[in-house]
Short mmCIF file of C-alpha atoms in Angstrom, two decimals:
data_model
loop_
_atom_site.label_atom_id
_atom_site.label_comp_id
_atom_site.label_asym_id
_atom_site.label_seq_id
_atom_site.Cartn_x
_atom_site.Cartn_y
_atom_site.Cartn_z
CA UNK A 18 66.19 -82.24 -89.30
CA UNK A 19 62.26 -82.22 -89.17
CA UNK A 20 60.23 -81.92 -92.21
CA UNK A 21 57.07 -81.32 -92.86
CA UNK A 22 56.16 -84.69 -94.94
CA UNK A 23 52.79 -83.80 -96.19
CA UNK A 24 52.17 -83.53 -100.24
CA UNK A 25 49.99 -82.20 -102.52
CA UNK A 26 49.36 -83.20 -105.93
CA UNK A 27 51.18 -82.01 -108.82
CA UNK A 28 49.87 -81.57 -112.53
CA UNK A 29 50.29 -85.39 -114.57
CA UNK A 30 50.05 -83.27 -118.21
CA UNK A 31 53.87 -82.85 -119.24
CA UNK A 32 55.24 -81.70 -122.53
CA UNK A 33 57.84 -83.52 -124.47
CA UNK A 34 60.69 -81.80 -125.44
CA UNK A 35 62.49 -83.06 -128.75
CA UNK A 36 66.28 -83.12 -129.65
CA UNK A 37 67.79 -83.82 -133.01
CA UNK A 38 71.30 -85.13 -133.58
CA UNK A 39 73.90 -83.59 -137.08
CA UNK A 40 76.64 -85.54 -137.05
CA UNK A 41 78.49 -83.67 -139.43
CA UNK A 42 81.53 -81.12 -138.99
CA UNK A 43 84.35 -79.87 -140.89
CA UNK A 44 86.56 -80.80 -138.52
CA UNK A 45 87.26 -82.65 -135.17
CA UNK A 46 88.10 -80.96 -132.31
CA UNK A 47 90.60 -82.59 -130.54
CA UNK A 48 89.09 -83.22 -127.30
CA UNK A 49 85.63 -83.92 -129.13
CA UNK A 50 84.05 -86.77 -128.18
CA UNK A 51 80.40 -86.48 -128.91
CA UNK A 52 79.30 -88.49 -131.96
CA UNK A 53 80.71 -86.19 -134.69
CA UNK A 54 82.43 -86.77 -138.36
CA UNK A 55 84.25 -84.58 -140.38
CA UNK A 56 84.52 -85.54 -144.50
CA UNK A 57 80.94 -86.66 -144.58
CA UNK A 58 79.85 -84.35 -146.54
CA UNK A 59 78.02 -87.11 -149.30
CA UNK A 60 76.09 -88.23 -146.79
CA UNK A 61 74.17 -85.01 -145.81
CA UNK A 62 71.06 -85.31 -147.85
CA UNK A 63 70.48 -88.54 -147.56
CA UNK A 64 70.53 -88.04 -143.87
CA UNK A 65 68.14 -85.52 -143.38
CA UNK A 66 65.83 -87.75 -145.44
CA UNK A 67 66.31 -89.92 -142.81
CA UNK A 68 65.51 -87.73 -139.74
CA UNK A 69 62.92 -86.76 -141.58
CA UNK A 70 60.93 -90.29 -141.38
CA UNK A 71 62.36 -90.70 -138.23
CA UNK A 72 60.41 -88.22 -136.66
CA UNK A 73 56.79 -89.10 -138.95
CA UNK A 74 57.27 -93.21 -137.98
CA UNK A 75 58.29 -92.09 -134.25
CA UNK A 76 55.38 -89.45 -133.87
CA UNK A 77 52.48 -92.44 -135.62
CA UNK A 78 53.42 -94.43 -132.87
CA UNK A 79 53.29 -91.69 -130.24
CA UNK A 80 50.39 -91.79 -127.81
CA UNK A 81 47.58 -89.22 -128.10
CA UNK A 82 48.10 -85.71 -125.87
CA UNK A 83 52.03 -85.69 -126.53
CA UNK A 84 53.10 -81.46 -127.61
CA UNK A 85 56.13 -80.39 -127.35
CA UNK A 86 57.52 -77.71 -125.82
CA UNK A 87 61.47 -77.59 -126.95
CA UNK A 88 62.94 -78.69 -130.02
CA UNK A 89 67.28 -78.38 -129.77
CA UNK A 90 69.14 -79.85 -133.49
CA UNK A 91 72.82 -80.15 -131.54
CA UNK A 92 75.66 -82.18 -132.96
CA UNK A 93 78.59 -82.09 -134.32
CA UNK A 94 77.89 -78.65 -136.25
CA UNK A 95 74.33 -78.54 -137.09
CA UNK A 96 75.28 -74.99 -138.77
CA UNK A 97 76.99 -76.78 -141.32
CA UNK A 98 74.05 -78.40 -143.09
CA UNK A 99 72.02 -75.39 -145.46
CA UNK A 100 68.67 -73.79 -143.93
CA UNK A 101 66.45 -75.14 -146.24
CA UNK A 102 67.55 -78.63 -145.19
CA UNK A 103 67.08 -77.36 -141.09
CA UNK A 104 63.86 -75.82 -142.05
CA UNK A 105 62.94 -79.19 -144.28
CA UNK A 106 63.54 -81.46 -140.49
CA UNK A 107 61.64 -78.64 -138.61
CA UNK A 108 58.95 -78.52 -140.43
CA UNK A 109 58.39 -81.98 -140.38
CA UNK A 110 58.50 -82.13 -136.77
CA UNK A 111 55.65 -79.14 -136.72
CA UNK A 112 54.01 -81.72 -139.41
CA UNK A 113 53.79 -84.74 -137.11
CA UNK A 114 53.67 -83.32 -133.39
CA UNK A 115 51.66 -80.65 -132.01
CA UNK A 116 54.88 -78.03 -131.20
CA UNK A 117 53.67 -75.17 -128.49
CA UNK A 118 52.77 -71.81 -129.90
CA UNK A 119 56.02 -70.22 -128.22
CA UNK A 120 58.05 -73.64 -127.84
CA UNK A 121 62.17 -73.08 -127.53
CA UNK A 122 63.69 -73.89 -130.94
CA UNK A 123 67.78 -73.69 -130.57
CA UNK A 124 70.43 -74.22 -132.68
CA UNK A 125 74.17 -75.09 -132.38
CA UNK A 126 76.40 -72.77 -134.43
CA UNK A 127 80.33 -72.51 -134.88
CA UNK A 128 81.19 -69.46 -135.71
CA UNK A 129 83.51 -70.63 -138.18
CA UNK A 130 80.90 -72.17 -140.49
CA UNK A 131 78.15 -69.29 -140.04
CA UNK A 132 77.77 -67.41 -143.38
CA UNK A 133 75.82 -64.03 -142.74
CA UNK A 134 72.63 -64.71 -144.52
CA UNK A 135 71.84 -67.82 -142.40
CA UNK A 136 71.21 -66.32 -139.19
CA UNK A 137 68.10 -64.77 -140.99
CA UNK A 138 66.82 -68.02 -142.81
CA UNK A 139 66.96 -69.08 -139.69
CA UNK A 140 64.84 -66.97 -138.25
CA UNK A 141 62.60 -67.23 -140.83
CA UNK A 142 61.77 -71.05 -140.16
CA UNK A 143 61.26 -70.14 -136.43
CA UNK A 144 64.36 -70.71 -134.75
CA UNK A 145 64.53 -68.36 -131.78
CA UNK A 146 67.59 -69.73 -130.33
CA UNK A 147 71.34 -69.87 -131.31
CA UNK A 148 73.71 -71.25 -128.99
CA UNK A 149 77.70 -70.38 -130.56
CA UNK A 150 80.74 -72.14 -129.54
CA UNK A 151 82.67 -69.63 -128.72
CA UNK A 152 85.48 -71.56 -126.11
CA UNK A 153 87.78 -69.31 -125.80
CA UNK A 154 88.65 -65.52 -126.67
CA UNK A 155 92.73 -66.83 -126.42
CA UNK A 156 93.85 -66.94 -130.17
CA UNK A 157 96.97 -69.68 -128.14
CA UNK A 158 94.15 -71.70 -126.32
CA UNK A 159 91.73 -72.03 -129.26
CA UNK A 160 94.81 -73.12 -131.52
CA UNK A 161 95.28 -75.58 -128.95
CA UNK A 162 91.61 -76.99 -128.73
CA UNK A 163 92.24 -77.06 -132.90
CA UNK A 164 89.11 -74.44 -133.25
CA UNK A 165 88.74 -73.63 -136.80
CA UNK A 166 87.19 -70.25 -135.64
CA UNK A 167 88.68 -67.00 -134.75
CA UNK A 168 87.48 -64.21 -132.11
CA UNK A 169 86.16 -62.05 -134.33
CA UNK A 170 84.41 -65.00 -136.06
CA UNK A 171 82.82 -65.49 -132.85
CA UNK A 172 81.51 -61.35 -132.46
CA UNK A 173 80.60 -61.22 -135.73
CA UNK A 174 78.20 -64.15 -135.28
CA UNK A 175 76.87 -62.63 -132.19
CA UNK A 176 76.29 -59.37 -134.66
CA UNK A 177 74.40 -61.02 -137.48
CA UNK A 178 72.57 -62.78 -135.30
CA UNK A 179 70.91 -59.71 -133.05
CA UNK A 180 70.39 -58.34 -137.00
CA UNK A 181 68.28 -61.60 -137.77
CA UNK A 182 66.24 -60.57 -134.43
CA UNK A 183 68.00 -63.39 -131.90
CA UNK A 184 67.05 -62.55 -128.90
CA UNK A 185 67.93 -65.14 -127.07
CA UNK A 186 71.67 -66.30 -127.58
CA UNK A 187 74.13 -68.69 -125.04
CA UNK A 188 77.92 -68.33 -126.01
CA UNK A 189 79.88 -71.56 -125.12
CA UNK A 190 83.27 -71.63 -123.25
CA UNK A 191 85.99 -74.15 -121.99
CA UNK A 192 87.88 -73.46 -118.59
CA UNK A 193 90.89 -75.51 -117.76
CA UNK A 194 92.77 -75.53 -120.77
CA UNK A 195 96.42 -76.84 -120.43
CA UNK A 196 98.27 -73.19 -120.45
CA UNK A 197 95.53 -71.42 -118.88
CA UNK A 198 96.02 -68.70 -116.00
CA UNK A 199 93.25 -67.06 -114.32
CA UNK A 200 93.88 -64.06 -116.43
CA UNK A 201 93.57 -65.60 -119.96
CA UNK A 202 90.10 -67.02 -118.45
CA UNK A 203 89.22 -63.72 -116.96
CA UNK A 204 90.08 -62.18 -120.70
CA UNK A 205 87.51 -64.35 -122.16
CA UNK A 206 84.95 -64.21 -119.39
CA UNK A 207 85.41 -60.42 -119.84
CA UNK A 208 85.15 -61.06 -123.84
CA UNK A 209 82.11 -63.25 -122.92
CA UNK A 210 79.93 -60.68 -121.43
CA UNK A 211 81.00 -57.84 -123.78
CA UNK A 212 78.55 -59.59 -126.27
CA UNK A 213 75.37 -59.38 -123.56
CA UNK A 214 74.59 -62.80 -124.31
CA UNK A 215 71.42 -63.80 -122.57
CA UNK A 216 72.89 -67.11 -121.34
CA UNK A 217 76.35 -68.57 -120.96
CA UNK A 218 78.05 -71.81 -120.38
CA UNK A 219 81.01 -72.88 -118.56
CA UNK A 220 82.47 -76.61 -118.75
CA UNK A 221 85.63 -77.73 -117.45
CA UNK A 222 87.65 -79.40 -120.32
CA UNK A 223 87.58 -83.08 -119.59
CA UNK A 224 90.19 -85.69 -121.14
CA UNK A 225 87.78 -88.26 -122.92
CA UNK A 226 88.93 -91.89 -124.49
CA UNK A 227 89.90 -91.78 -127.66
CA UNK A 228 90.50 -88.38 -128.83
CA UNK A 229 93.72 -86.45 -129.66
CA UNK A 230 93.81 -85.18 -126.28
CA UNK A 231 93.77 -88.09 -124.20
CA UNK A 232 97.02 -89.33 -126.53
CA UNK A 233 98.42 -85.95 -126.11
CA UNK A 234 98.07 -86.55 -122.17
CA UNK A 235 99.25 -90.55 -122.67
CA UNK A 236 102.14 -89.82 -124.58
CA UNK A 237 103.22 -86.96 -122.06
CA UNK A 238 103.25 -84.11 -124.61
CA UNK A 239 101.12 -81.92 -121.94
CA UNK A 240 99.39 -82.25 -118.72
CA UNK A 241 96.37 -80.88 -117.59
CA UNK A 242 95.44 -78.26 -114.87
CA UNK A 243 94.98 -80.00 -111.17
CA UNK A 244 91.90 -80.08 -109.57
CA UNK A 245 92.57 -77.12 -107.58
CA UNK A 246 93.89 -74.83 -110.86
CA UNK A 247 90.75 -76.03 -112.50
CA UNK A 248 88.73 -75.26 -109.42
CA UNK A 249 89.72 -72.07 -108.83
CA UNK A 250 88.67 -70.92 -112.85
CA UNK A 251 85.60 -72.34 -111.66
CA UNK A 252 85.27 -69.84 -108.47
CA UNK A 253 85.89 -67.29 -110.27
CA UNK A 254 83.50 -67.97 -112.86
CA UNK A 255 80.94 -68.40 -110.12
CA UNK A 256 81.52 -64.72 -109.01
CA UNK A 257 82.49 -63.07 -111.66
CA UNK A 258 78.66 -64.22 -113.25
CA UNK A 259 77.00 -63.35 -110.46
CA UNK A 260 78.68 -59.68 -110.51
CA UNK A 261 77.77 -59.71 -114.23
CA UNK A 262 73.94 -60.01 -113.09
CA UNK A 263 73.58 -63.45 -114.03
CA UNK A 264 72.03 -66.33 -112.15
CA UNK A 265 73.51 -69.70 -111.92
CA UNK A 266 70.31 -72.01 -112.00
CA UNK A 267 72.88 -75.45 -112.76
CA UNK A 268 76.46 -76.27 -112.40
CA UNK A 269 77.47 -75.05 -115.82
CA UNK A 270 75.02 -72.64 -116.83
CA UNK A 271 73.79 -69.10 -116.11
CA UNK A 272 71.02 -67.36 -117.36
CA UNK A 273 70.46 -63.17 -117.59
CA UNK A 274 66.68 -61.84 -116.82
CA UNK A 275 64.67 -61.05 -119.89
CA UNK A 276 62.75 -57.86 -119.79
CA UNK A 277 59.65 -59.05 -118.16
CA UNK A 278 62.11 -60.01 -114.99
CA UNK A 279 62.16 -64.04 -116.40
CA UNK A 280 65.52 -65.36 -116.46
CA UNK A 281 66.15 -67.00 -119.66
CA UNK A 282 67.13 -70.57 -118.99
CA UNK A 283 67.65 -73.14 -121.04
CA UNK A 284 64.26 -74.48 -121.33
CA UNK A 285 65.29 -78.09 -123.90
CA UNK A 286 68.45 -78.76 -121.41
CA UNK A 287 65.63 -78.13 -117.78
CA UNK A 288 63.66 -81.05 -119.32
CA UNK A 289 66.52 -83.11 -118.53
CA UNK A 290 67.77 -81.82 -115.62
CA UNK A 291 63.76 -82.14 -114.66
CA UNK A 292 63.95 -85.38 -115.35
CA UNK A 293 61.32 -85.32 -118.02
CA UNK A 294 60.47 -87.21 -121.12
CA UNK A 295 62.12 -86.07 -124.41
CA UNK A 296 62.56 -87.70 -127.86
CA UNK A 297 65.84 -88.19 -129.92
CA UNK A 298 66.53 -88.50 -133.28
CA UNK A 299 69.17 -88.94 -135.74
CA UNK A 300 72.38 -91.13 -135.41
CA UNK A 301 73.24 -91.22 -131.22
CA UNK A 302 70.47 -89.42 -130.28
CA UNK A 303 69.37 -90.69 -127.04
CA UNK A 304 64.94 -91.23 -125.81
CA UNK A 305 63.50 -91.13 -122.60
CA UNK A 306 59.81 -91.40 -121.95
CA UNK A 307 58.31 -92.88 -119.00
CA UNK A 308 60.89 -95.89 -117.83
CA UNK A 309 61.82 -96.11 -120.99
CA UNK A 310 66.16 -95.05 -122.39
CA UNK A 311 66.77 -95.61 -126.18
CA UNK A 312 69.93 -94.95 -127.40
CA UNK A 313 70.15 -95.04 -131.83
CA UNK A 314 72.98 -96.18 -133.74
CA UNK A 315 76.14 -93.97 -133.95
CA UNK A 316 77.65 -94.64 -137.40
CA UNK A 317 75.62 -92.40 -140.38
CA UNK A 318 75.41 -94.87 -142.81
CA UNK A 319 74.17 -97.70 -140.53
CA UNK A 320 71.37 -94.96 -139.25
CA UNK A 321 69.92 -94.47 -142.88
CA UNK A 322 69.98 -97.54 -144.20
CA UNK A 323 68.20 -98.87 -140.90
CA UNK A 324 65.84 -96.51 -141.19
CA UNK A 325 65.10 -97.58 -145.09
CA UNK A 326 64.19 -100.72 -143.43
CA UNK A 327 61.11 -99.45 -141.83
CA UNK A 328 60.93 -102.27 -139.45
CA UNK A 329 58.96 -100.97 -136.45
CA UNK A 330 59.40 -100.95 -133.38
CA UNK A 331 57.54 -99.88 -130.38
CA UNK A 332 57.72 -96.56 -129.20
CA UNK A 333 59.63 -94.40 -128.16
CA UNK A 334 61.80 -96.26 -130.68
CA UNK A 335 62.87 -96.50 -134.22
CA UNK A 336 64.13 -98.51 -136.59
CA UNK A 337 67.35 -96.93 -136.00
CA UNK A 338 67.60 -97.93 -132.07
CA UNK A 339 70.89 -99.48 -130.72
CA UNK A 340 69.96 -99.76 -127.16
CA UNK A 341 66.96 -100.08 -124.95
CA UNK A 342 66.58 -99.74 -121.30
CA UNK A 343 63.88 -100.32 -118.79
CA UNK A 344 64.56 -98.62 -115.87
CA UNK A 345 63.27 -100.16 -112.94
CA UNK A 346 62.08 -97.31 -109.96
CA UNK A 347 65.13 -97.75 -107.88
CA UNK A 348 67.44 -96.99 -110.85
CA UNK A 349 64.73 -94.32 -111.68
CA UNK A 350 64.88 -92.33 -108.06
CA UNK A 351 69.01 -92.72 -108.52
CA UNK A 352 68.45 -90.55 -111.44
CA UNK A 353 66.05 -88.28 -110.34
CA UNK A 354 68.18 -86.78 -108.05
CA UNK A 355 72.13 -87.23 -110.13
CA UNK A 356 70.39 -84.53 -112.46
CA UNK A 357 67.82 -82.87 -109.47
CA UNK A 358 70.83 -81.85 -107.86
CA UNK A 359 72.31 -80.57 -110.97
CA UNK A 360 70.23 -77.69 -110.66
CA UNK A 361 71.90 -75.12 -108.49
CA UNK A 362 69.37 -72.58 -107.87
CA UNK A 363 66.19 -74.89 -107.76
CA UNK A 364 67.70 -78.06 -106.59
CA UNK A 365 65.64 -81.10 -105.98
CA UNK A 366 61.73 -80.86 -104.76
CA UNK A 367 60.57 -83.22 -101.91
CA UNK A 368 56.82 -82.50 -102.60
CA UNK A 369 58.30 -83.88 -106.38
CA UNK A 370 59.96 -86.88 -105.22
CA UNK A 371 56.96 -87.78 -103.56
CA UNK A 372 54.92 -87.26 -106.46
CA UNK A 373 57.22 -89.58 -109.01
CA UNK A 374 57.91 -92.73 -106.41
CA UNK A 375 55.07 -92.03 -104.05
CA UNK A 376 57.86 -92.82 -101.00
CA UNK A 377 58.99 -89.93 -99.14
CA UNK A 378 62.59 -88.26 -100.03
CA UNK A 379 64.05 -89.02 -96.63
CA UNK A 380 63.23 -92.40 -96.43
CA UNK A 381 64.69 -93.55 -99.67
CA UNK A 382 68.34 -91.26 -99.48
CA UNK A 383 68.27 -90.40 -95.68
CA UNK A 384 71.36 -91.68 -95.08
CA UNK A 385 73.27 -89.89 -98.09
CA UNK A 386 71.19 -86.73 -97.21
CA UNK A 387 72.29 -86.68 -93.70
CA UNK A 388 75.92 -87.55 -94.53
CA UNK A 389 75.91 -84.84 -97.40
CA UNK A 390 74.39 -82.63 -95.55
CA UNK A 391 77.61 -83.25 -92.12
CA UNK A 392 79.87 -82.35 -94.72
CA UNK A 393 79.01 -79.16 -95.96
CA UNK A 394 78.27 -79.91 -99.69
CA UNK A 395 73.94 -79.93 -99.67
CA UNK A 396 71.59 -77.54 -97.59
CA UNK A 397 68.06 -77.53 -97.23
CA UNK A 398 66.13 -74.73 -98.56
CA UNK A 399 62.45 -73.09 -99.08
CA UNK A 400 60.89 -73.80 -95.62
CA UNK A 401 63.50 -77.18 -95.93
CA UNK A 402 60.71 -78.55 -99.28
CA UNK A 403 63.85 -78.60 -101.24
CA UNK A 404 67.40 -79.84 -101.31
CA UNK A 405 70.44 -78.42 -103.22
CA UNK A 406 74.27 -78.22 -103.46
CA UNK A 407 75.87 -75.54 -101.47
CA UNK A 408 78.99 -73.34 -102.95
CA UNK A 409 81.77 -76.15 -101.78
CA UNK A 410 79.20 -78.66 -103.16
CA UNK A 411 79.35 -77.21 -106.67
CA UNK A 412 83.02 -77.99 -106.94
CA UNK A 413 82.41 -81.58 -105.69
CA UNK A 414 79.63 -82.39 -107.72
CA UNK A 415 79.90 -85.41 -109.42
CA UNK A 416 81.34 -86.62 -105.74
CA UNK A 417 78.17 -85.55 -104.89
CA UNK A 418 76.10 -87.78 -107.45
CA UNK A 419 78.15 -90.63 -106.73
CA UNK A 420 76.45 -91.53 -102.73
CA UNK A 421 72.82 -91.53 -105.19
CA UNK A 422 74.05 -94.08 -108.27
#
């Protein structure tokens, strides 16, 4: 297929995003392999101080002109911290970085750990988006996942958040749970949609090494649904979410329109999928700036001690850095394709690829693209200026990505 090879020049000034990791949990769920810890509450004050110190030190080494368009508090369970501590960290970011006036400021919340007054205090502090870990509306499934909240907790959290003024709420749900049927999944989706969230994230349950779920599977105590069963639930989700008026803009994410007609996509996660720079703060956090990827040490005490050392590192790293990876041009092009194809609505732009790397997308990945086009896994759209996954490609996304990575 012939594609227009003329390109324009795109703007070069792109704001960064900031991710802040809160690794504390009341209880660690059986399927979770994130960098989270239960029973370490005594470290919260010192950890908060270390976070603020890391933010300040990295900002001092940052190049001029950086502005922040999104801030995301993830975990772990960020809502486990008091509003005053969360406000302290957010205030530190605002004091040391130029945060845009209409920045998206998100916080992950576990409905089993949130007191009603917290939502009002979060709004007063400047948070304007919540991501609530609902996971399921079926008590039996919540019990299997070892979640500590109830369905009523989810409903109450949304109600209290609305009263506090939150107009941008995401609900996380999980499909592919052992014993889950199309009917129980339908019930969970219907309950979630009845709460009228602006955004919904639907994730397939995966068995991660070292988790209790992994041990249960290896010991034969449970069996996971087949790929065909999980695909059936995912296909149902795509149809049901579209019928409910949500746009699927990423493999696992759907958004509604606001009163102005704008789709309320998660702007923070778009930064990742569009292969744009972000800074990570906290134990186990990751950052990406220009051609450099960094990751911090995982352990809470080690992270705190590293930050106390005040040793200097080149931006975007801090004293807590564990790994620094310098990506060559070929690696960057591969990653650009992998994350960009996750964007099921906008896909990968030929213009943007050329602007980033100074070479045609077809020149670099022509064979891979032709192969995937022939198998109906990707498609051209927007007058053949963009590539995206087909509906079948969404079901086999990981296989598609392997052709580029």
